CSV table of C-alpha atoms in Angstrom, one decimal:
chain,number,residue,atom,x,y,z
I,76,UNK,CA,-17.0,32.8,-68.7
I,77,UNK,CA,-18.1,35.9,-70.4
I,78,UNK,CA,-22.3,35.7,-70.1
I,79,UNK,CA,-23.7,34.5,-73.4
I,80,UNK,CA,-24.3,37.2,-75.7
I,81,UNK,CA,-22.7,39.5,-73.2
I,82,UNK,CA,-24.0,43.0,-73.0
I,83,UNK,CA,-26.2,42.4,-76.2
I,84,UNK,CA,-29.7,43.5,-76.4
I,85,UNK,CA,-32.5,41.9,-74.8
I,86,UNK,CA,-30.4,40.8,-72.0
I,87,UNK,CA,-30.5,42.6,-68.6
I,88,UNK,CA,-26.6,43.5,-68.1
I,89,UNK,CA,-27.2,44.1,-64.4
I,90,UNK,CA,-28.5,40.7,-63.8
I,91,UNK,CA,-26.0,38.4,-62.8
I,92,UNK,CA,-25.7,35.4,-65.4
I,93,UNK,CA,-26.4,32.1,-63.4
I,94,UNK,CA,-23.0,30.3,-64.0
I,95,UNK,CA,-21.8,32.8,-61.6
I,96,UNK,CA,-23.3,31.1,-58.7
I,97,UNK,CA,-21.7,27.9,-59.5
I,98,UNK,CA,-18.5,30.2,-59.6
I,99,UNK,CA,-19.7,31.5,-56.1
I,100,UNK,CA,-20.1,28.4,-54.5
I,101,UNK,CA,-16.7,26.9,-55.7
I,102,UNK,CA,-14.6,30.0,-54.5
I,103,UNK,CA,-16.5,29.4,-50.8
I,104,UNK,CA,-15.8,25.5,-51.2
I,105,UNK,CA,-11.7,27.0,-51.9
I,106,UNK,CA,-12.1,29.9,-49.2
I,107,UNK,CA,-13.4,26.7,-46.7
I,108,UNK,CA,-10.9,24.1,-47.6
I,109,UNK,CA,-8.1,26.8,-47.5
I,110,UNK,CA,-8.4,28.6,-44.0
I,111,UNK,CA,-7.8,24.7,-42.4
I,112,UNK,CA,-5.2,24.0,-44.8
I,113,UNK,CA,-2.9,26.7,-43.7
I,114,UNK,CA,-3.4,26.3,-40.1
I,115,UNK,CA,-2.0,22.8,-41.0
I,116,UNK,CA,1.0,24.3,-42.6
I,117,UNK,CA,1.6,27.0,-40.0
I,118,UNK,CA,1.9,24.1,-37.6
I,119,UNK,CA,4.4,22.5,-39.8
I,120,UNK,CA,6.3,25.4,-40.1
I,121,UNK,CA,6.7,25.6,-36.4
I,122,UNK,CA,7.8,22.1,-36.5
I,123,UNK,CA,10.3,23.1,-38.6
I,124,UNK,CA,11.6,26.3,-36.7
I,125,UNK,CA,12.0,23.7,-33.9
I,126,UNK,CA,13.6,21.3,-35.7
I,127,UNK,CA,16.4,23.9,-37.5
I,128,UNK,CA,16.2,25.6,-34.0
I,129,UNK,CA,17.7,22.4,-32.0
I,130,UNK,CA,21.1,23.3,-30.3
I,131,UNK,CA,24.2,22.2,-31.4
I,132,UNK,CA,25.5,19.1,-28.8
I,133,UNK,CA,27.9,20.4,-26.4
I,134,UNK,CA,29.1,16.7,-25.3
I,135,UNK,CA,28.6,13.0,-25.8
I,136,UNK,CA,25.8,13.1,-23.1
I,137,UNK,CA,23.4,15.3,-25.7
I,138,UNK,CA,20.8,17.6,-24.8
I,139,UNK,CA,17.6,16.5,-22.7
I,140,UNK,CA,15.2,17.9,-25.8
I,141,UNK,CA,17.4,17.0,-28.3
I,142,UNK,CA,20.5,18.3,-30.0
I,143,UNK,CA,22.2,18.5,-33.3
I,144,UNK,CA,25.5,15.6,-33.4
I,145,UNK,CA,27.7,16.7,-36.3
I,146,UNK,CA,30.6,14.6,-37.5
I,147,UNK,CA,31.7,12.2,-40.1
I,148,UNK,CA,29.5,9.4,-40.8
I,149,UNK,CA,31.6,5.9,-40.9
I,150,UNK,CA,30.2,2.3,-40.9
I,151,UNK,CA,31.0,-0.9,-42.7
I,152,UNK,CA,31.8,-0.2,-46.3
I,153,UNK,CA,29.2,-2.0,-48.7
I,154,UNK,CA,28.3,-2.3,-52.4
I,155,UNK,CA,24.5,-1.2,-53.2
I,156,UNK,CA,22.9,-2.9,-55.9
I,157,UNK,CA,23.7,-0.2,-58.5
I,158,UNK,CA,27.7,-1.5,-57.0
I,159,UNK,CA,28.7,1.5,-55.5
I,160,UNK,CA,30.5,2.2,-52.0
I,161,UNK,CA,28.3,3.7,-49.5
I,162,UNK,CA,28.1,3.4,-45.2
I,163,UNK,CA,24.4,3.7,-45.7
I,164,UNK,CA,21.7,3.2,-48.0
I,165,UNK,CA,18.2,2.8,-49.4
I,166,UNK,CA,16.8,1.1,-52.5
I,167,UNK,CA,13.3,1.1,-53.3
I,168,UNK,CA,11.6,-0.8,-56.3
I,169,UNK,CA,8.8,1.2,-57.7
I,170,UNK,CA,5.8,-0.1,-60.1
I,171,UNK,CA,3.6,2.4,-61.8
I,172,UNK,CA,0.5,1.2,-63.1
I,173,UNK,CA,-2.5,2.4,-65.2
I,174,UNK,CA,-5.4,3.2,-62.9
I,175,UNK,CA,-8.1,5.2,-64.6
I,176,UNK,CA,-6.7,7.3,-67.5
I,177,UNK,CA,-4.0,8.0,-65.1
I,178,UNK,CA,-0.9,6.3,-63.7
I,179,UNK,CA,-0.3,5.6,-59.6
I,180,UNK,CA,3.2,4.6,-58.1
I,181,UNK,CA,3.7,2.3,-55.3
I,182,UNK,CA,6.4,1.2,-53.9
I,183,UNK,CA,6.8,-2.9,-53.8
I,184,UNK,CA,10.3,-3.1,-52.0
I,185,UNK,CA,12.5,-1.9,-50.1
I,186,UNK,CA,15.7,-2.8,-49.2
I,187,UNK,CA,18.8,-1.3,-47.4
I,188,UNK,CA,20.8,-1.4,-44.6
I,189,UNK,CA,21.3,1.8,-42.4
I,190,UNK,CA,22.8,-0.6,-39.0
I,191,UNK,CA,26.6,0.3,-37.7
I,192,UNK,CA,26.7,3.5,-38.2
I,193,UNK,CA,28.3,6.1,-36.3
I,194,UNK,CA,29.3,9.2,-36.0
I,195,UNK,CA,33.0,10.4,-35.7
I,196,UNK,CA,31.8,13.4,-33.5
I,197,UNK,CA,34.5,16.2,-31.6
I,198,UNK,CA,33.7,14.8,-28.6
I,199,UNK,CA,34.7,10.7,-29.9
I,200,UNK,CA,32.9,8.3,-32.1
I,201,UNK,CA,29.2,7.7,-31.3
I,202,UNK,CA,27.2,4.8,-32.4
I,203,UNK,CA,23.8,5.6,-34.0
I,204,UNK,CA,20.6,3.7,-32.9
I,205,UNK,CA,20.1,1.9,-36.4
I,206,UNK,CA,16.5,2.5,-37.3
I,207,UNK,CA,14.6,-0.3,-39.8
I,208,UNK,CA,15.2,0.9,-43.2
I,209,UNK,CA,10.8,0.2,-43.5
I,210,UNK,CA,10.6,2.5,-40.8
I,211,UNK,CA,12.5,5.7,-41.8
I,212,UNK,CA,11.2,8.3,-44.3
I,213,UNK,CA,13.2,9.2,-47.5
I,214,UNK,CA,10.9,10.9,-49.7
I,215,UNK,CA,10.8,13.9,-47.6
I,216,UNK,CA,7.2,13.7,-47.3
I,217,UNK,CA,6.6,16.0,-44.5
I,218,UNK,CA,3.1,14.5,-43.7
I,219,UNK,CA,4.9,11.2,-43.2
I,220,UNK,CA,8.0,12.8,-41.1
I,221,UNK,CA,5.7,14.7,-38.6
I,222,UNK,CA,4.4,11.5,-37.9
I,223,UNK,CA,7.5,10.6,-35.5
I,224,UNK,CA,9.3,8.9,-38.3
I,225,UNK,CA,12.9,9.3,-39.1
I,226,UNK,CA,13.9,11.0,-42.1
I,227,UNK,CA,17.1,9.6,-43.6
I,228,UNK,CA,18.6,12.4,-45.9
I,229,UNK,CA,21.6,10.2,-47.6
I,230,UNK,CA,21.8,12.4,-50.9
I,231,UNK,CA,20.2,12.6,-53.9
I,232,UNK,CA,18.7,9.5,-55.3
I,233,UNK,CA,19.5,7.7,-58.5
I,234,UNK,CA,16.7,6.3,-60.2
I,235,UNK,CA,17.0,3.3,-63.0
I,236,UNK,CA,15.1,0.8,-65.1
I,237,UNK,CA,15.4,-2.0,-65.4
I,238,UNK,CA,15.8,-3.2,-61.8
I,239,UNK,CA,19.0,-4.5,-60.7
I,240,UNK,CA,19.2,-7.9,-60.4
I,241,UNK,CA,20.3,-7.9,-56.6
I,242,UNK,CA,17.3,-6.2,-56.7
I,243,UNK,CA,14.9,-8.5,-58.0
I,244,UNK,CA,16.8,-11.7,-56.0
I,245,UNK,CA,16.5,-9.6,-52.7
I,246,UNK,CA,13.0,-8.7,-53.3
I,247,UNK,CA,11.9,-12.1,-54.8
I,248,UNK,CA,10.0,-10.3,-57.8
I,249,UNK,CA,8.1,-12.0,-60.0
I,250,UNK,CA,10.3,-11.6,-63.3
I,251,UNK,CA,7.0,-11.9,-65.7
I,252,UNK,CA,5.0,-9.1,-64.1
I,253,UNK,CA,8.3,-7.2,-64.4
I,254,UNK,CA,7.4,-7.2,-68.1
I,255,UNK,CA,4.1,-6.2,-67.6
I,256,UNK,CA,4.3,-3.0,-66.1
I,257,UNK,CA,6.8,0.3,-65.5
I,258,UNK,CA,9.1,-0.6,-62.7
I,259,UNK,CA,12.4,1.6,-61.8
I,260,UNK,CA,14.5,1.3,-58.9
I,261,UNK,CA,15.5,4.5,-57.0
I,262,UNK,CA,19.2,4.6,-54.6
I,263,UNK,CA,19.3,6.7,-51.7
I,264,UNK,CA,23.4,6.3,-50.6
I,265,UNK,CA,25.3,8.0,-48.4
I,266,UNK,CA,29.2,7.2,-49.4
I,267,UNK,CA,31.9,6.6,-47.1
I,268,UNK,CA,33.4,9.6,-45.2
I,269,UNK,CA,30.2,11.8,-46.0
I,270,UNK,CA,29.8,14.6,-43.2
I,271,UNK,CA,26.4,14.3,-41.6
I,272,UNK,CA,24.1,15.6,-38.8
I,273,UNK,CA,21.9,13.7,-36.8
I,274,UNK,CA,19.2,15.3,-34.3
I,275,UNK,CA,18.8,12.9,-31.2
I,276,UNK,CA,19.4,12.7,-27.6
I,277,UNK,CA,22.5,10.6,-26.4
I,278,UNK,CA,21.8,8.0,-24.3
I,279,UNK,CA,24.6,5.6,-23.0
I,280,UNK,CA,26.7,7.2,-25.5
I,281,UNK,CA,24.3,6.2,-28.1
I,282,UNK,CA,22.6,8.7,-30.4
I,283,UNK,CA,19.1,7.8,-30.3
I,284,UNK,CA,15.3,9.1,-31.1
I,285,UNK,CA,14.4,11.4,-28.3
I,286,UNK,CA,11.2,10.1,-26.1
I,287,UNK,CA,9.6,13.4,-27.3
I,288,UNK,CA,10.0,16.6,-29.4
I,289,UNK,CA,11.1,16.7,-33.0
I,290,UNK,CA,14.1,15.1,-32.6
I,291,UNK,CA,13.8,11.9,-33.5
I,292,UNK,CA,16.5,10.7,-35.0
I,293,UNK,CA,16.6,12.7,-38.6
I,294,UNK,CA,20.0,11.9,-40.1
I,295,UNK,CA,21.0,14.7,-42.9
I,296,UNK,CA,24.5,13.9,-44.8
I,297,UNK,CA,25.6,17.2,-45.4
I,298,UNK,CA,24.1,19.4,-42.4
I,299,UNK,CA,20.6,19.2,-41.3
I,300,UNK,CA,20.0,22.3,-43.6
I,301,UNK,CA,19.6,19.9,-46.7
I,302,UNK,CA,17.1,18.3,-44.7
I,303,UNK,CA,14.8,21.2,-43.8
I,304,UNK,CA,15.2,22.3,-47.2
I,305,UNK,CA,13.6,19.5,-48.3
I,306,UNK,CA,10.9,19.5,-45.7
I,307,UNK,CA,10.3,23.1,-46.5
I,308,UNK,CA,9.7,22.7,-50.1
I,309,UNK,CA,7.6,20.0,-49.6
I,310,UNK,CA,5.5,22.4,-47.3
I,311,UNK,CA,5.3,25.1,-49.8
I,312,UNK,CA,4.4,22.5,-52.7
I,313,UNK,CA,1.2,21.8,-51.1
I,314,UNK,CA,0.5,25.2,-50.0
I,315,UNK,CA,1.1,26.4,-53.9
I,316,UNK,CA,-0.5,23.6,-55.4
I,317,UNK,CA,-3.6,23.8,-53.1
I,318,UNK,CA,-3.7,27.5,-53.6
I,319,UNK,CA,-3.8,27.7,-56.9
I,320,UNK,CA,-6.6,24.6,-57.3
I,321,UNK,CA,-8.7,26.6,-54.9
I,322,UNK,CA,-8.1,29.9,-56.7
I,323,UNK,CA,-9.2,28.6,-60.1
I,324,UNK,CA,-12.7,29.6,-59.8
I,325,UNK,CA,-12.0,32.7,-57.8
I,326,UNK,CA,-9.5,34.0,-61.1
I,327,UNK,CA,-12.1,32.3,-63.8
I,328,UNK,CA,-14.8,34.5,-62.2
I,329,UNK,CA,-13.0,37.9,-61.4
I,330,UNK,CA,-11.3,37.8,-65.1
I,331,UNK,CA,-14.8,37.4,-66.4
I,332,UNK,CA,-16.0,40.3,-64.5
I,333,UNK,CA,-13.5,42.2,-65.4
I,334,UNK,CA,-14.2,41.8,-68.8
I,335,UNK,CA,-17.7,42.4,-68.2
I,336,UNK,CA,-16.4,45.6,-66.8
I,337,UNK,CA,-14.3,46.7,-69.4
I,338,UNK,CA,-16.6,45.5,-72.5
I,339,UNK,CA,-19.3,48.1,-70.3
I,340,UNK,CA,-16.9,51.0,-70.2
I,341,UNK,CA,-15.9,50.6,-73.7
I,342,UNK,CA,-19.5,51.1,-74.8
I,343,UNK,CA,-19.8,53.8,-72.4
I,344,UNK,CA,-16.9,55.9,-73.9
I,345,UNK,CA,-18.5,55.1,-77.6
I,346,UNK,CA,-22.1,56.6,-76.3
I,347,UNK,CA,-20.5,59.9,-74.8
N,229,UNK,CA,24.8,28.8,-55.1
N,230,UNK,CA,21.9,27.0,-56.7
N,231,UNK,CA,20.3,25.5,-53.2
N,232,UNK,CA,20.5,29.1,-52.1
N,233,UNK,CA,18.5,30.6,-55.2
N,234,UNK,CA,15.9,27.7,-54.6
N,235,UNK,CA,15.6,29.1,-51.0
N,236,UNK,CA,15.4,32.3,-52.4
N,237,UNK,CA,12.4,31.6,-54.2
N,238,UNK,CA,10.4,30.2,-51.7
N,239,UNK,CA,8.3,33.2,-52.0
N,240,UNK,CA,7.6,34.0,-56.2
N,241,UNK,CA,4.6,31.7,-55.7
N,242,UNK,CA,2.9,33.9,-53.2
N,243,UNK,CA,4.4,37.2,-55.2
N,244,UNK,CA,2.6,35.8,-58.4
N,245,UNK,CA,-0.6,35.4,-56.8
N,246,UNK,CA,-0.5,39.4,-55.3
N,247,UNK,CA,0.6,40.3,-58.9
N,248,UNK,CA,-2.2,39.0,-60.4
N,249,UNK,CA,-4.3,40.7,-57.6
N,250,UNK,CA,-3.1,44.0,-57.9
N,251,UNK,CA,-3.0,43.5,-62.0
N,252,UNK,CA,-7.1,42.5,-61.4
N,253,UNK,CA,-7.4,45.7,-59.0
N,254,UNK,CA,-6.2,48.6,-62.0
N,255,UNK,CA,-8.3,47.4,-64.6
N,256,UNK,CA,-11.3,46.8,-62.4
N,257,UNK,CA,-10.5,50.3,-61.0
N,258,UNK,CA,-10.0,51.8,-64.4
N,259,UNK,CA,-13.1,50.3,-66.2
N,260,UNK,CA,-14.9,51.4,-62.6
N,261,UNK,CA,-13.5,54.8,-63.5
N,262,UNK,CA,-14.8,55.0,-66.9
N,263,UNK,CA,-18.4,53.8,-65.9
N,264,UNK,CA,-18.8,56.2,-63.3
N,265,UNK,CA,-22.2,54.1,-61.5
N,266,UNK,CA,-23.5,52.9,-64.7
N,267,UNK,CA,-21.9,49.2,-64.5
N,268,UNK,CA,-23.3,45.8,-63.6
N,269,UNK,CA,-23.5,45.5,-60.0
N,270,UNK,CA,-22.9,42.2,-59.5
N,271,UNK,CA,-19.9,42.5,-62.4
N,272,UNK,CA,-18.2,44.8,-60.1
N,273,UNK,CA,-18.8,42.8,-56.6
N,274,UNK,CA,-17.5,39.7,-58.7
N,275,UNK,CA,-14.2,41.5,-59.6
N,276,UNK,CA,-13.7,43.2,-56.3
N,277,UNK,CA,-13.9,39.8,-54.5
N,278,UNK,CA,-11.5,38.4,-56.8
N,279,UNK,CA,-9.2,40.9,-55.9
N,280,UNK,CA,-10.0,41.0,-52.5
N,281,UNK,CA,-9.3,36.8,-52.3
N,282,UNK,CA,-6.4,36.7,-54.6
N,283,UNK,CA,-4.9,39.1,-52.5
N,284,UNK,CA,-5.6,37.7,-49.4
N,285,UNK,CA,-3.9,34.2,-50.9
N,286,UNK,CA,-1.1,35.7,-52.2
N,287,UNK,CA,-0.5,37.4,-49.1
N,288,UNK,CA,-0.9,34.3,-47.2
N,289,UNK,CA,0.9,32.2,-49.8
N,290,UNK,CA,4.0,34.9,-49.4
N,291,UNK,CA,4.1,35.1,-45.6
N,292,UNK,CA,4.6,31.1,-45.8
N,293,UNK,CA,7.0,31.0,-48.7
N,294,UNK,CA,8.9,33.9,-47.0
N,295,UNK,CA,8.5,31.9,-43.4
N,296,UNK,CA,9.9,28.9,-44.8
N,297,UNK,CA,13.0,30.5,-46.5
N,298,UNK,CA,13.9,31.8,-43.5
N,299,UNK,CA,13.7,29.1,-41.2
N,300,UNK,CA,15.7,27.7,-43.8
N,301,UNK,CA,18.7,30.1,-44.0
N,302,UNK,CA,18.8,30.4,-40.2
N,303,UNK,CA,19.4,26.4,-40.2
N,304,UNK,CA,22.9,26.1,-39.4
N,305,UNK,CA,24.2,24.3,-42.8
């Protein structure tokens, strides 16, 4: 940080102390990585305006880009493995496992059933395309979403360890490795009756992915604002996160100068 | 309520950042002051980057934070 020996004798205090070029070289490594960074997030933003901007359906025949179906979501009623009701749902089985001196999480299973749905829309009850649960997005990993994959916003998850053991039959998981390691079991549900938006285009009287644009099929139980909330947060994590790694050096190095600075004017106001 | 404060906040992160910049920029500008040409040179090129970058990220990090809450809000709920 502060030069060794600072402004003491025998040291030039006009020279600049060589651990500042390493500073130097990270804050253009941050300034570098940064710029593309948030051209990738601008874009994602956009996305997003397009995805929140997406008109409301005026009729069971949909919009051609895409449009926003509202209604009740109804289905068969069924029991998740936690046992309780829900039209729709998600359970994934989760290990976490040493790897270094940290930890990493993957995701081993997943189960669910998201078929039969519809939506008890103004305009009558329309059947939604049922996506594979392995193919729909619940993290609300925007990276993942932009990617032309479904996100399935059912409500907030429940998370529990040990695993369930509808779980582990449904799974077929090894019951001695689930000694080994930490495994939980996270629950996305949407219960029966839940209000819900879905952004698709109707075909047939189906609601289905459009062939292009950014509706593909997102289903959000309660309004397709949860969902870009979600997406949006996600967004500003990485910016925030990435931000502040690549500002590390540029803050280590100014708040070293600055103390430089001050140390200098200090002794200045003691000589005069 | 509590979803619309998290909206709301969207944009601290980016308002730390320029806090911190500005913060950097009156004590640089005060020692500066003090020193009248006698500093380090490279001392005061090192804090006036800082400034100048930390601003420019907060700024940045504020217009997207700001951005975001507002596509957001105009999301019909």
């Amino acid at each position: 940080m502060i030069p060794a020996g600072g402004m003491s004798a025998g040291r030039d205090p006009h020279k600049m102390p060589g651990q500042y070029w390493a500073y130097g070289f990270y804050v253009l490594v941050g300034v570098v990585v940064l710029v593309p960074v948030f051209a990738i997030l601008v874009v994602q933003a956009e996305w997003l305006v397009a995805l929140g901007g997406l008109p409301a359906a005026q009729g069971p025949r949909g919009d051609r880009g895409g449009a926003l179906f509202r209604g009740q979501l109804r289905g068969e009623p069924l029991r998740t493995p936690l046992g309780q009701p829900a039209v729709a749902w998600v359970g994934i089985v989760e290990v976490t496992v040493g790897h270094g001196r940290g930890t990493i999480t993957q995701e081993k299973c997943r189960l669910g059933s998201l078929g039969g749905l519809s939506l008890a829309t103004p305009f009558g009850a329309m059947p939604i395309a049922d996506p594979a649960p392995a193919a729909v997005e619940v993290s609300g990993d925007i990276w993942r979403t932009r990617s032309r994959r479904p996100y399935e916003w059912l409500g907030p998850s429940a998370t529990v360890a040990p695993i369930p053991e509808r779980a582990i039959e449904d799974c077929r998981l090894d019951r001695q490795a689930l000694a080994k390691d930490r495994w939980a079991y996270v629950e996305h549900r949407a219960p029966p009756g839940s209000l819900a938006a879905v952004a698709g285009c109707a075909a047939g009287g189906v609601i289905a992915r459009c062939p292009s644009g950014v509706a593909v099929g997102h289903l959000s139980v309660g309004g397709m604002r949860t969902l870009v909330r979600h997406l949006a947060a996600s967004t500003l994590s990485v910016a925030a996160l990435l931000t502040l790694l690549m500002s590390f050096f540029t803050i280590v190095g100014g708040a070293s100068a600055v103390l430089v600075l001050r140390r200098a004017a200090r002794r200045a106001r003691g000589l005069s | 309520m509590i979803d619309l404060l998290r909206v709301l906040a969207y944009p601290l992160p980016g308002l730390a950042l320029l806090a911190l910049a500005m913060a950097g920029r009156r004590v640089t500008r005060d020692a500066l002051d003090m020193l009248a040409g006698t500093e380090p040179v490279w001392a005061r090129r090192w804090a006036r980057l800082a400034v100048v970058l930390l601003g420019a990220a907060g700024l940045a990090l504020l217009g997207l934070g700001g951005a975001l809450a507002w596509i957001v809000l105009r999301t019909p709920a």
